[in-house]
PDB file of C-alpha atoms and ligand atoms in Angstrom:
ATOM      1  CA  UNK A 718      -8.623  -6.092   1.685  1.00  0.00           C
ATOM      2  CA  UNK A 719      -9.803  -3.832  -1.483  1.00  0.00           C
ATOM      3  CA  UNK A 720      -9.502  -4.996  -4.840  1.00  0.00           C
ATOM      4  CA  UNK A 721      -7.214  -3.664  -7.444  1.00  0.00           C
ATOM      5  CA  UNK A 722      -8.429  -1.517 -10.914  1.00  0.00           C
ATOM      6  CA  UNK A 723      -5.746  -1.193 -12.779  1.00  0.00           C
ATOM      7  CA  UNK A 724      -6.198   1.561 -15.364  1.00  0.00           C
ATOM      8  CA  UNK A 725      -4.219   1.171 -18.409  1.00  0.00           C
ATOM      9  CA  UNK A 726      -4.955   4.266 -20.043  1.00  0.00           C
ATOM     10  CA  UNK A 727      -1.304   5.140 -20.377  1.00  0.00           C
ATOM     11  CA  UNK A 728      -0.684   2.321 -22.143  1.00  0.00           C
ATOM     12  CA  UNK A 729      -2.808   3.720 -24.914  1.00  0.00           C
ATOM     13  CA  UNK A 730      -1.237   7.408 -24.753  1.00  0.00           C
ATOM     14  CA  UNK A 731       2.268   5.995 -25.138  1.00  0.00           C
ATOM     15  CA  UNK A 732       0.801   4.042 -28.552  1.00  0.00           C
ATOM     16  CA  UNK A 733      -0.823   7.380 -29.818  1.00  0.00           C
ATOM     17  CA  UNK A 734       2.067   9.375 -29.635  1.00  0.00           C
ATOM     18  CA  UNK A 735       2.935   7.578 -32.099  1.00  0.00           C
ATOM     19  CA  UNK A 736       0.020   6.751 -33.994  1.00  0.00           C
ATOM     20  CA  UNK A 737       0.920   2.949 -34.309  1.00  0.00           C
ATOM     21  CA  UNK A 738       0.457  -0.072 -32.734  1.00  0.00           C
ATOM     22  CA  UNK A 739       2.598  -0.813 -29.771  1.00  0.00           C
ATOM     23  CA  UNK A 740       2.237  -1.470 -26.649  1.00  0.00           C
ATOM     24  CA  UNK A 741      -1.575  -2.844 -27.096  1.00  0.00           C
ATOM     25  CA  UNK A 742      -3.409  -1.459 -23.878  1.00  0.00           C
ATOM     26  CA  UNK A 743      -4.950  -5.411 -24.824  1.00  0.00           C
ATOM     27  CA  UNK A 744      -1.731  -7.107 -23.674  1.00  0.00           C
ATOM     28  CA  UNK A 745      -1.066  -4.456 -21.119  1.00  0.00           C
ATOM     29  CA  UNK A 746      -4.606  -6.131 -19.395  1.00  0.00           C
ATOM     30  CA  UNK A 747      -3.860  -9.596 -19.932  1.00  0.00           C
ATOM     31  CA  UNK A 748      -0.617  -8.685 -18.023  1.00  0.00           C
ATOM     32  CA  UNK A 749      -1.807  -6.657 -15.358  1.00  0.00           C
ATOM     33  CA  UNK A 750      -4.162  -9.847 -14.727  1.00  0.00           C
ATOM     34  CA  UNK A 751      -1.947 -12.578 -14.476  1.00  0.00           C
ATOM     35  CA  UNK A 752      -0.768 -10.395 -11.712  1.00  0.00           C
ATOM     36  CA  UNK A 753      -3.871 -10.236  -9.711  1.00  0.00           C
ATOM     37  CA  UNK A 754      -5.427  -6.947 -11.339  1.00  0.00           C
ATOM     38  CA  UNK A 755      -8.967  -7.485 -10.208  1.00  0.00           C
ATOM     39  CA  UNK A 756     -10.485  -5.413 -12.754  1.00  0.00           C
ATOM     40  CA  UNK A 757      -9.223  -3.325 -15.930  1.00  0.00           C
ATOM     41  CA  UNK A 758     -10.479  -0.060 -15.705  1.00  0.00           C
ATOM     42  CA  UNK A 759     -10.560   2.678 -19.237  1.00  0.00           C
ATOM     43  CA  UNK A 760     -11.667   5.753 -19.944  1.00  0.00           C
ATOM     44  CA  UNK A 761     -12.635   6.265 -23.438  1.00  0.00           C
ATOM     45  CA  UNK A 762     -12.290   9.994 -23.416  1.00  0.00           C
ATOM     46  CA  UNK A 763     -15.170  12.247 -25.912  1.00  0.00           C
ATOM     47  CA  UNK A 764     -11.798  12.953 -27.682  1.00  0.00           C
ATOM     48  CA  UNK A 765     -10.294   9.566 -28.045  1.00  0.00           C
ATOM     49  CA  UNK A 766      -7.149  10.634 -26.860  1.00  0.00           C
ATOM     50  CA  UNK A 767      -5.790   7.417 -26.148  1.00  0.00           C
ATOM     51  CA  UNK A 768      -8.351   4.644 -25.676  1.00  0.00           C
ATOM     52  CA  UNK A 769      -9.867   3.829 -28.796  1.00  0.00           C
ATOM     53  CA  UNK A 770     -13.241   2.047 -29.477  1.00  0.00           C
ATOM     54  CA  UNK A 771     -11.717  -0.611 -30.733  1.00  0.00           C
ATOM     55  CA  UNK A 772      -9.929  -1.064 -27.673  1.00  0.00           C
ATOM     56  CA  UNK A 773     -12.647  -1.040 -25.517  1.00  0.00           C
ATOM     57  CA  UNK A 774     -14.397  -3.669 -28.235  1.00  0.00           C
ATOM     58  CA  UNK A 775     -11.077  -6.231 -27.812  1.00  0.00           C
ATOM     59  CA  UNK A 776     -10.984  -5.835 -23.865  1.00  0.00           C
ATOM     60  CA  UNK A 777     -14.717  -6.507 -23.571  1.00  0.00           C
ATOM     61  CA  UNK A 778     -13.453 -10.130 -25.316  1.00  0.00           C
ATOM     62  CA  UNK A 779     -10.198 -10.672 -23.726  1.00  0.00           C
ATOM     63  CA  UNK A 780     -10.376  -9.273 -20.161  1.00  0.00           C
ATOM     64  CA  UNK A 781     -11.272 -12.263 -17.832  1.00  0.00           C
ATOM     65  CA  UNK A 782     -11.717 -10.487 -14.303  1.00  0.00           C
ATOM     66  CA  UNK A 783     -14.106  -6.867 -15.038  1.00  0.00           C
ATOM     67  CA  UNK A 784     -13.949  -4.356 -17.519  1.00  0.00           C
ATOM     68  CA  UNK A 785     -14.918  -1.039 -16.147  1.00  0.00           C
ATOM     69  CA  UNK A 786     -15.313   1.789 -18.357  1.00  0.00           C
ATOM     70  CA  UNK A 787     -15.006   4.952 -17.208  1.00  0.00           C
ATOM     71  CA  UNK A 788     -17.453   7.252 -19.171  1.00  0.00           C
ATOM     72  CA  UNK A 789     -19.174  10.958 -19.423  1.00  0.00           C
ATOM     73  CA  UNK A 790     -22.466  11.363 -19.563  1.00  0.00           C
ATOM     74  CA  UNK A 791     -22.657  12.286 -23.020  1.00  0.00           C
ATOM     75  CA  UNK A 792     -25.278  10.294 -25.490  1.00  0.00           C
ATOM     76  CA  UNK A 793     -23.032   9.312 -28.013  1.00  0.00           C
ATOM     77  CA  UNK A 794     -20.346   7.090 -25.242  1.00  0.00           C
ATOM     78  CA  UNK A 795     -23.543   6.252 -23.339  1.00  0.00           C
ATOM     79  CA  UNK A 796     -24.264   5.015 -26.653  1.00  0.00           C
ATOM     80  CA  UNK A 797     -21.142   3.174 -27.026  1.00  0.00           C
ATOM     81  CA  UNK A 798     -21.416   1.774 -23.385  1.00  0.00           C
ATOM     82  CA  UNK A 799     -24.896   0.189 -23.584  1.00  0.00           C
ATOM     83  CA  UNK A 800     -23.303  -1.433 -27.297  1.00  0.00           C
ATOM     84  CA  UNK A 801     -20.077  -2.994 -25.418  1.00  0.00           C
ATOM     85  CA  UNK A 802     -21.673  -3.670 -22.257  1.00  0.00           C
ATOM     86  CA  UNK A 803     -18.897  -3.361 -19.635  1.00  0.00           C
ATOM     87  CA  UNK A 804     -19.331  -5.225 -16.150  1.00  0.00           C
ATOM     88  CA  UNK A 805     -19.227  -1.858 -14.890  1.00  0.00           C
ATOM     89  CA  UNK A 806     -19.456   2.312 -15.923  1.00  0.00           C
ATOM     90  CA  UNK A 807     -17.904   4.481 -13.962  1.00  0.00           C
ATOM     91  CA  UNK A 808     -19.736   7.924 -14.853  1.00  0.00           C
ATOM     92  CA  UNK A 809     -16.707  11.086 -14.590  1.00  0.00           C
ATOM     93  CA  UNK A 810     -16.911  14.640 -16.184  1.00  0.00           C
ATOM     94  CA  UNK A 811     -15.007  15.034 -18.582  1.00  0.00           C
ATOM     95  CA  UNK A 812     -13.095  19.086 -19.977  1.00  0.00           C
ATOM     96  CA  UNK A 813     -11.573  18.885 -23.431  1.00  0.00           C
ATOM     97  CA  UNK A 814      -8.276  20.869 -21.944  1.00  0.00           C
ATOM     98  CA  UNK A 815      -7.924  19.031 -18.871  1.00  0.00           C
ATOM     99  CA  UNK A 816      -4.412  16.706 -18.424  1.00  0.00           C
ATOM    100  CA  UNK A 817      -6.902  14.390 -16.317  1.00  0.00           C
ATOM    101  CA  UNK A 818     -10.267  14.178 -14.880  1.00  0.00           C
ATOM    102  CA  UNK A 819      -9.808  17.052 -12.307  1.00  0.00           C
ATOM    103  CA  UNK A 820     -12.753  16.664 -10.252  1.00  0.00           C
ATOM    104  CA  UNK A 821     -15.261  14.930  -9.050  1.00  0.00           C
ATOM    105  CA  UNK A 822     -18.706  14.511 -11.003  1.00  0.00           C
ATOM    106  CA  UNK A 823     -20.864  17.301  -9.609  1.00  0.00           C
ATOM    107  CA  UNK A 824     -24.166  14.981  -9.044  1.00  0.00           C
ATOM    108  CA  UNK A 825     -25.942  18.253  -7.968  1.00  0.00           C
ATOM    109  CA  UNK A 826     -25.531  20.776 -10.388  1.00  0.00           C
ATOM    110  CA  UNK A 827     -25.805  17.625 -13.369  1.00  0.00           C
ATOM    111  CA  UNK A 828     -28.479  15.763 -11.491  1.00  0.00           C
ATOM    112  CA  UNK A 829     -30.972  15.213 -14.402  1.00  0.00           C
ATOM    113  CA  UNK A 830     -28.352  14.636 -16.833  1.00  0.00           C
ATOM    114  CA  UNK A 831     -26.576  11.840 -14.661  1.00  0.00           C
ATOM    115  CA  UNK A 832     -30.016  10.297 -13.801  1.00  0.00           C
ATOM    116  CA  UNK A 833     -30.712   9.940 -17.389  1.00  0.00           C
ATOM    117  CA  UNK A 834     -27.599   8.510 -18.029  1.00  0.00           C
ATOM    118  CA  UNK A 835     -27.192   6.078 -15.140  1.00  0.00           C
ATOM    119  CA  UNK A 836     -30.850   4.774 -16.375  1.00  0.00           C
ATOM    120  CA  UNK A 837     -30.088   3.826 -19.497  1.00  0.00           C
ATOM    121  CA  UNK A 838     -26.839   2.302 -18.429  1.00  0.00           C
ATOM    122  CA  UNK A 839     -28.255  -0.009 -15.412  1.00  0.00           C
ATOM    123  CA  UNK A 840     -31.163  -0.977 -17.703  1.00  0.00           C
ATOM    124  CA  UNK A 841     -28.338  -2.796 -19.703  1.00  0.00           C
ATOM    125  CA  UNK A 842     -27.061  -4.197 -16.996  1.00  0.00           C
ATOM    126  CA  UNK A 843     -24.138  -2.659 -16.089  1.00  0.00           C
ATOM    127  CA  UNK A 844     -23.417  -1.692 -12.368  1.00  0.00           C
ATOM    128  CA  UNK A 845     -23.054   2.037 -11.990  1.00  0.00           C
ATOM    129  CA  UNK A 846     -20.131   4.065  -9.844  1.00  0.00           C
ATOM    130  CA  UNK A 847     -20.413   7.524  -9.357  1.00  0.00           C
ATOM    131  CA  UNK A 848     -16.660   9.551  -9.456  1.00  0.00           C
ATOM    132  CA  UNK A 849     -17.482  12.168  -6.881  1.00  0.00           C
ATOM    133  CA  UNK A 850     -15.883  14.030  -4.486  1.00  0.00           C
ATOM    134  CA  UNK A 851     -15.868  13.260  -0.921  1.00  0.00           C
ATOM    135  CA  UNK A 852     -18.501  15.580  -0.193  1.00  0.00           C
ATOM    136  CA  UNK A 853     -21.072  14.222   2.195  1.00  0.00           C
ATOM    137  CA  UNK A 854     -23.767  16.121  -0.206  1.00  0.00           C
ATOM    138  CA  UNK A 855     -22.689  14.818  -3.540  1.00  0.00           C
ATOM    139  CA  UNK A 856     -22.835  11.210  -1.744  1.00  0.00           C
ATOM    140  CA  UNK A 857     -26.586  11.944  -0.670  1.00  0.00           C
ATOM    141  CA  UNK A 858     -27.592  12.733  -4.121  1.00  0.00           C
ATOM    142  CA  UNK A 859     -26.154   9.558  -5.289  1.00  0.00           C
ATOM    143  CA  UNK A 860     -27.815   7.494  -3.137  1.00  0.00           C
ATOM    144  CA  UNK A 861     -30.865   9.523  -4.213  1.00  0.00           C
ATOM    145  CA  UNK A 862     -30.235   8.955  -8.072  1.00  0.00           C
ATOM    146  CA  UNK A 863     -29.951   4.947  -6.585  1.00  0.00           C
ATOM    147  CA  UNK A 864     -26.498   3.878  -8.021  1.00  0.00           C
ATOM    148  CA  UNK A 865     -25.090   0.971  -5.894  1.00  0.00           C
ATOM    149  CA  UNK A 866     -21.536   2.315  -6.068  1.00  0.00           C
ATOM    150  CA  UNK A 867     -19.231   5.795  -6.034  1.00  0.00           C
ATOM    151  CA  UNK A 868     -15.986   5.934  -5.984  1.00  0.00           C
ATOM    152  CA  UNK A 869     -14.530   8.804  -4.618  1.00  0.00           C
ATOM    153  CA  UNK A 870     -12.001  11.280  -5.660  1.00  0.00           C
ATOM    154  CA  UNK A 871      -8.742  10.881  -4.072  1.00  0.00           C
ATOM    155  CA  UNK A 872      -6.849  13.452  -5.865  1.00  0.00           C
ATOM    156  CA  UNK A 873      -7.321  16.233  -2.984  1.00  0.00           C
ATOM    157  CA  UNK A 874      -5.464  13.451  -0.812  1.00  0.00           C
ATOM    158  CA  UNK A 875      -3.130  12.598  -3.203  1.00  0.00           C
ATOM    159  CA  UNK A 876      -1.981  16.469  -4.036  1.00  0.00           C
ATOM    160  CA  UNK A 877      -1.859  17.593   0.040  1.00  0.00           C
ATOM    161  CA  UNK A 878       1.560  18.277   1.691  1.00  0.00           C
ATOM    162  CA  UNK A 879       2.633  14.596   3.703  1.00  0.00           C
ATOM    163  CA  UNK A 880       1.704  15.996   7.518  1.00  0.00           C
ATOM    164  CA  UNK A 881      -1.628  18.090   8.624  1.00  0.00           C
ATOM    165  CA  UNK A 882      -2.753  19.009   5.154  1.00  0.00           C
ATOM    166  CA  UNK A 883      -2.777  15.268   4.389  1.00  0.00           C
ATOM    167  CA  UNK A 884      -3.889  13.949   7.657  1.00  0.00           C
ATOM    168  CA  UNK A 885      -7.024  16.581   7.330  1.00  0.00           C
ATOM    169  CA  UNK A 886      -7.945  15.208   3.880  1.00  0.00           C
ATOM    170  CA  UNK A 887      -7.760  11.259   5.079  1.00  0.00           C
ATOM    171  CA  UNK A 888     -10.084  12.307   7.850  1.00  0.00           C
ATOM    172  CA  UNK A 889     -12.312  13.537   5.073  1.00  0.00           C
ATOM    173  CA  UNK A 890     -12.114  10.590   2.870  1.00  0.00           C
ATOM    174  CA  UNK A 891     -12.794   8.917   6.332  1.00  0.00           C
ATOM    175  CA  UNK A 892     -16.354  10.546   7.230  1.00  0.00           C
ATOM    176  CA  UNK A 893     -17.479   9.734   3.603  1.00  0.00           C
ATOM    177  CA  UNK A 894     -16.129   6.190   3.412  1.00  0.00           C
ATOM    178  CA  UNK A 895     -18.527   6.139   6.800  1.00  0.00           C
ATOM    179  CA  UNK A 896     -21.367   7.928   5.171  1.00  0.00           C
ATOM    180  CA  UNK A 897     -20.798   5.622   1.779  1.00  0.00           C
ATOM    181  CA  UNK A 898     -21.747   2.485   4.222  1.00  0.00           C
ATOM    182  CA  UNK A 899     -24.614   4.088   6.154  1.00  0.00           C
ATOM    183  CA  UNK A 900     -26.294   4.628   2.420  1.00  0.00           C
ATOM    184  CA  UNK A 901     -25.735   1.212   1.498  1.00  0.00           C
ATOM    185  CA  UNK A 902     -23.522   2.268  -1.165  1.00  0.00           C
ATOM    186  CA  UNK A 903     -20.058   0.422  -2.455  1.00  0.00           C
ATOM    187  CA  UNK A 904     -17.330   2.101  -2.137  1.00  0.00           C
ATOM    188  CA  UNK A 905     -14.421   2.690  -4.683  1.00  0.00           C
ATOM    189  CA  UNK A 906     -11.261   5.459  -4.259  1.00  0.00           C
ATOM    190  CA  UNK A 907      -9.189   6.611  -6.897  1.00  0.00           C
ATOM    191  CA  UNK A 908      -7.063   9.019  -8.450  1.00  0.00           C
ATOM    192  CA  UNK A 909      -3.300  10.149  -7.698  1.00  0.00           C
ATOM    193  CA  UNK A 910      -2.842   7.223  -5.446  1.00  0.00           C
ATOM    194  CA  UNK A 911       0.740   5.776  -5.832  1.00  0.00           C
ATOM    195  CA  UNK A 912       2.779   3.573  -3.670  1.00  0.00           C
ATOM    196  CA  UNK A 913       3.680   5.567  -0.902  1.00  0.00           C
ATOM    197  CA  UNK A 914       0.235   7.008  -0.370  1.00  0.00           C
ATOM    198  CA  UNK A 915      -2.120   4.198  -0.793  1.00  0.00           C
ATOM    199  CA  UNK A 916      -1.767   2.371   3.118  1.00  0.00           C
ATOM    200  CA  UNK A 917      -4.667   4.828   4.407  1.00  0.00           C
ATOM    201  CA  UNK A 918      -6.408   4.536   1.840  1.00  0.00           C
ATOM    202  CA  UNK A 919      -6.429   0.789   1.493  1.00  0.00           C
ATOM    203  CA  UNK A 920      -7.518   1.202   4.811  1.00  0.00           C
ATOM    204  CA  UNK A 921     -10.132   3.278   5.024  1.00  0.00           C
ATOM    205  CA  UNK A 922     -13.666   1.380   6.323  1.00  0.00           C
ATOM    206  CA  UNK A 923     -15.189  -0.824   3.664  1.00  0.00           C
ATOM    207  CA  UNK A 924     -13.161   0.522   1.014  1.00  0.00           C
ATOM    208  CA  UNK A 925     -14.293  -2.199  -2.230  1.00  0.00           C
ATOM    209  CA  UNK A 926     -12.057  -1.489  -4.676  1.00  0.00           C
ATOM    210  CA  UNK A 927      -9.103   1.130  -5.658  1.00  0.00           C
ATOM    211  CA  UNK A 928      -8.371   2.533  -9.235  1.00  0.00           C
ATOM    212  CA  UNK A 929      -5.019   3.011 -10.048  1.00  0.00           C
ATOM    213  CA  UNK A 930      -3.342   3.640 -13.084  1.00  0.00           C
ATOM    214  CA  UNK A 931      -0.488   6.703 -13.639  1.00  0.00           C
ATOM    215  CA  UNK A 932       2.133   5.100 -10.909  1.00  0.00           C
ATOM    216  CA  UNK A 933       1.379   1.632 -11.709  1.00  0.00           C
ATOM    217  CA  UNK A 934       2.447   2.194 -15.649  1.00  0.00           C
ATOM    218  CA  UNK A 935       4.906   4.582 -14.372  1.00  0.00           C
ATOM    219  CA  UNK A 936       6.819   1.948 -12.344  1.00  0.00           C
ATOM    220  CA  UNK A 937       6.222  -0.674 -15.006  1.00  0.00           C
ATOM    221  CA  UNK A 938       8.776   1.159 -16.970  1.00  0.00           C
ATOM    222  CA  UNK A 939      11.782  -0.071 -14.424  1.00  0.00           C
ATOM    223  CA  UNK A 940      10.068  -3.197 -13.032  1.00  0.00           C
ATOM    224  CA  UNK A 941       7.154  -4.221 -15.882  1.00  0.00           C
ATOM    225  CA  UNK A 942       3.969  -4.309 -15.639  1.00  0.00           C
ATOM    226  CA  UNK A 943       3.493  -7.665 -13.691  1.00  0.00           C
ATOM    227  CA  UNK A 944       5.916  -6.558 -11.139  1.00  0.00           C
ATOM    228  CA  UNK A 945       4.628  -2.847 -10.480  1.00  0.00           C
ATOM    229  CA  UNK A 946       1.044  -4.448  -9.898  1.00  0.00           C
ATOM    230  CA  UNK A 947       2.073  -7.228  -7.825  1.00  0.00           C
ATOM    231  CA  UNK A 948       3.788  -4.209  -5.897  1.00  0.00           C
ATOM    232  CA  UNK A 949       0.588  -2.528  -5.322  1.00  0.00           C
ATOM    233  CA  UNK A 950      -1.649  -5.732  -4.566  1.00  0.00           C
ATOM    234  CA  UNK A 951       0.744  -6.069  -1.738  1.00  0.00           C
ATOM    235  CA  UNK A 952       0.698  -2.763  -0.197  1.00  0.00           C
ATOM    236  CA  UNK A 953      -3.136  -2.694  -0.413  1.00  0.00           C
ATOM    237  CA  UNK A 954      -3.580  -5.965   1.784  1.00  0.00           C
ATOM    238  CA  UNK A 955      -1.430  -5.329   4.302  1.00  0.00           C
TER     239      UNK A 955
HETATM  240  N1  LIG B1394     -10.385   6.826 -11.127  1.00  0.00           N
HETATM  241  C1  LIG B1394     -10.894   7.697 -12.039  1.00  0.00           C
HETATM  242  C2  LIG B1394     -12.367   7.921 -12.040  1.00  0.00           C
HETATM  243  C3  LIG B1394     -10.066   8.348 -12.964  1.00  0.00           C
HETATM  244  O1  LIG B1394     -10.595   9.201 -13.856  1.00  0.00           O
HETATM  245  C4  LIG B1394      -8.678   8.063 -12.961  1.00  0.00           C
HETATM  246  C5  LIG B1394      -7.791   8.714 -13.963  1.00  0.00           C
HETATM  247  O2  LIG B1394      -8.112   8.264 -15.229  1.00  0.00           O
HETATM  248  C6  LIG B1394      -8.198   7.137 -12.012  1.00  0.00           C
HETATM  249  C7  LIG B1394      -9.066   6.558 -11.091  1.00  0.00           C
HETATM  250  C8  LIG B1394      -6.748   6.768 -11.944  1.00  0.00           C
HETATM  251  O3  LIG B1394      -6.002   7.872 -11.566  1.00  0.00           O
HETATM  252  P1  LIG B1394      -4.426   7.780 -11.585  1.00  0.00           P
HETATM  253  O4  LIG B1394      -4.019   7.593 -13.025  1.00  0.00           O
HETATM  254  O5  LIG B1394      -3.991   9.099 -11.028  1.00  0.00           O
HETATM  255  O6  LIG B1394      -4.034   6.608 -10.743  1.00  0.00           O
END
C-alpha cells in the first residue's frame, strides 16, 4: 500500500490571508502525523505565498516522519534547500500567475538547468523526485539525469470527465507507473487527487507514495485534520 504526503500548504494560505499567526502549518504537521501522515510535504513558492522560510526551518525540527520540500530550480531556494536539508526535494516549475503548479517539470526543454540543480541537492544528501508528467519521454530523461524518484502529475487524471476520458488517462498513468519500474525509478503521484478519485491511483503498480494536500485540508474543515487524513490512509490501502 502507498504511503501518504500530506501537503499542508493550505494551512499556510489560510494564515497569510491574514498576515498573522494562526493555524501554524507546524501544528497542522504534528496533526496530520499522529494520524499516520507518512511524510509532510511544502512548497516554498519563489514568492512566499504561503510557506514561509521559517516554516520550513520549524518543520525541519518538529516533523518526525519526512519533510519533503517541494522546490524550483532556482539558485536562491536551491540555496535554501541544501541550508535546511529536507529528507527529500521534490523539484516542480514554478509561474508567478499560476493558482497551482500546472504542469509537470519539462526535464527536456530544462535539462541542464535541472541537472545542475538535482546535483547540488543529492550532494547534500537529500533524495531527489522529479514532478513530471506521465510522459514516457520526460521519464527517460530522468532516469538519464539519475534521480532515484519522480512523481508524476496526476492533475490530467484528476481534471478528466468520470467515464472514457478518465479511464484513458489511468491507462496512461498506468504505462508510466510500468515504465517508472523498468528504470529502476520510485514512484510518487500527485496532484488533484481527492477521495473519490484516489482507488486507481493507490493502485496503480508500485506506486511509493501519494501527495495530497487541497482535499485533505478541505475536508479537515468539517471533520479536522486527524480525521480527513485518517480518511485518506484508509482509502489508499484498501
Ligand atoms: N504534488 C505536487 C508536486 C504539487 O505541486 C502539489 C500541489 O502543491 C501536490 C502534489 C498536491 O496537490 P493537491 O493540493 O491538488 O492535492
Amino acid at each position: 500500500m502507498p504511503l501518504l504526503g500530506v501537503n499542508i500548504d493550505h494551512v499556510a494560505t489560510l494564515r497569510q490571508a491574514r498576515q498573522g499567526k494562526e493555524p501554524d502549518p507546524v501544528h497542522a504537521a504534528v496533526a496530520a502525523e499522529s494520524a499516520g501522515a507518512d511524510c509532510i510535504t511544502v512548497h516554498l513558492r519563489e514568492d512566499r505565498r504561503h510557506i514561509q522560510d521559517r516554516d520550513v526551518d520549524v518543520l525541519r525540527q518538529m516533523v518526525s516522519t519526512r519533510l519533503n520540500l517541494e522546490m524550483s530550480v532556482s539558485e536562491e531556494i536551491t540555496d535554501f534547500a541544501v541550508r535546511i536539508l529536507p529528507d527529500q526535494a521534490t523539484l516542480v516549475p514554478e509561474r508567478r500567475q499560476e493558482v497551482t503548479t500546472e504542469g509537470g517539470l519539462d526535464v527536456i526543454a530544462h535539462c541542464d538547468r535541472v541537472t545542475a540543480c538535482c546535483k547540488r541537492v543529492s550532494e547534500a544528501g537529500i533524495v531527489v523526485s522529479l514532478f513530471i508528467d506521465p510522459e514516457p519521454e520526460q521519464l527517460r530523461r530522468s532516469a538519464d539525469i539519475g534521480v532515484p524518484a519522480v512523481e508524476l502529475h496526476t492533475g490530467s487524471y484528476a481534471d478528466a470527465k468520470p467515464g472514457a476520458a478518465q479511464q484513458r488517462e489511468l491507462k496512461r498513468l498506468h504505462r508510466a507507473a510500468e515504465l517508472a519500474a523498468e528504470l529502476g525509478l520510485v514512484l510518487n503521484l500527485g496532484h488533484g487527487l481527492d477521495y473519490r478519485n484516489v482507488i486507481p491511483v493507490a493502485q496503480l503498480p508500485g506506486a511509493n507514495e501519494l501527495n495530497i494536500g487541497h482535499s485533505i485540508i478541505a475536508r479537515s474543515i468539517t471533520v479536522g485534520l486527524q480525521q480527513a487524513v485518517r480518511e485518506m490512509k484508509s482509502l489508499i490501502s484498501r
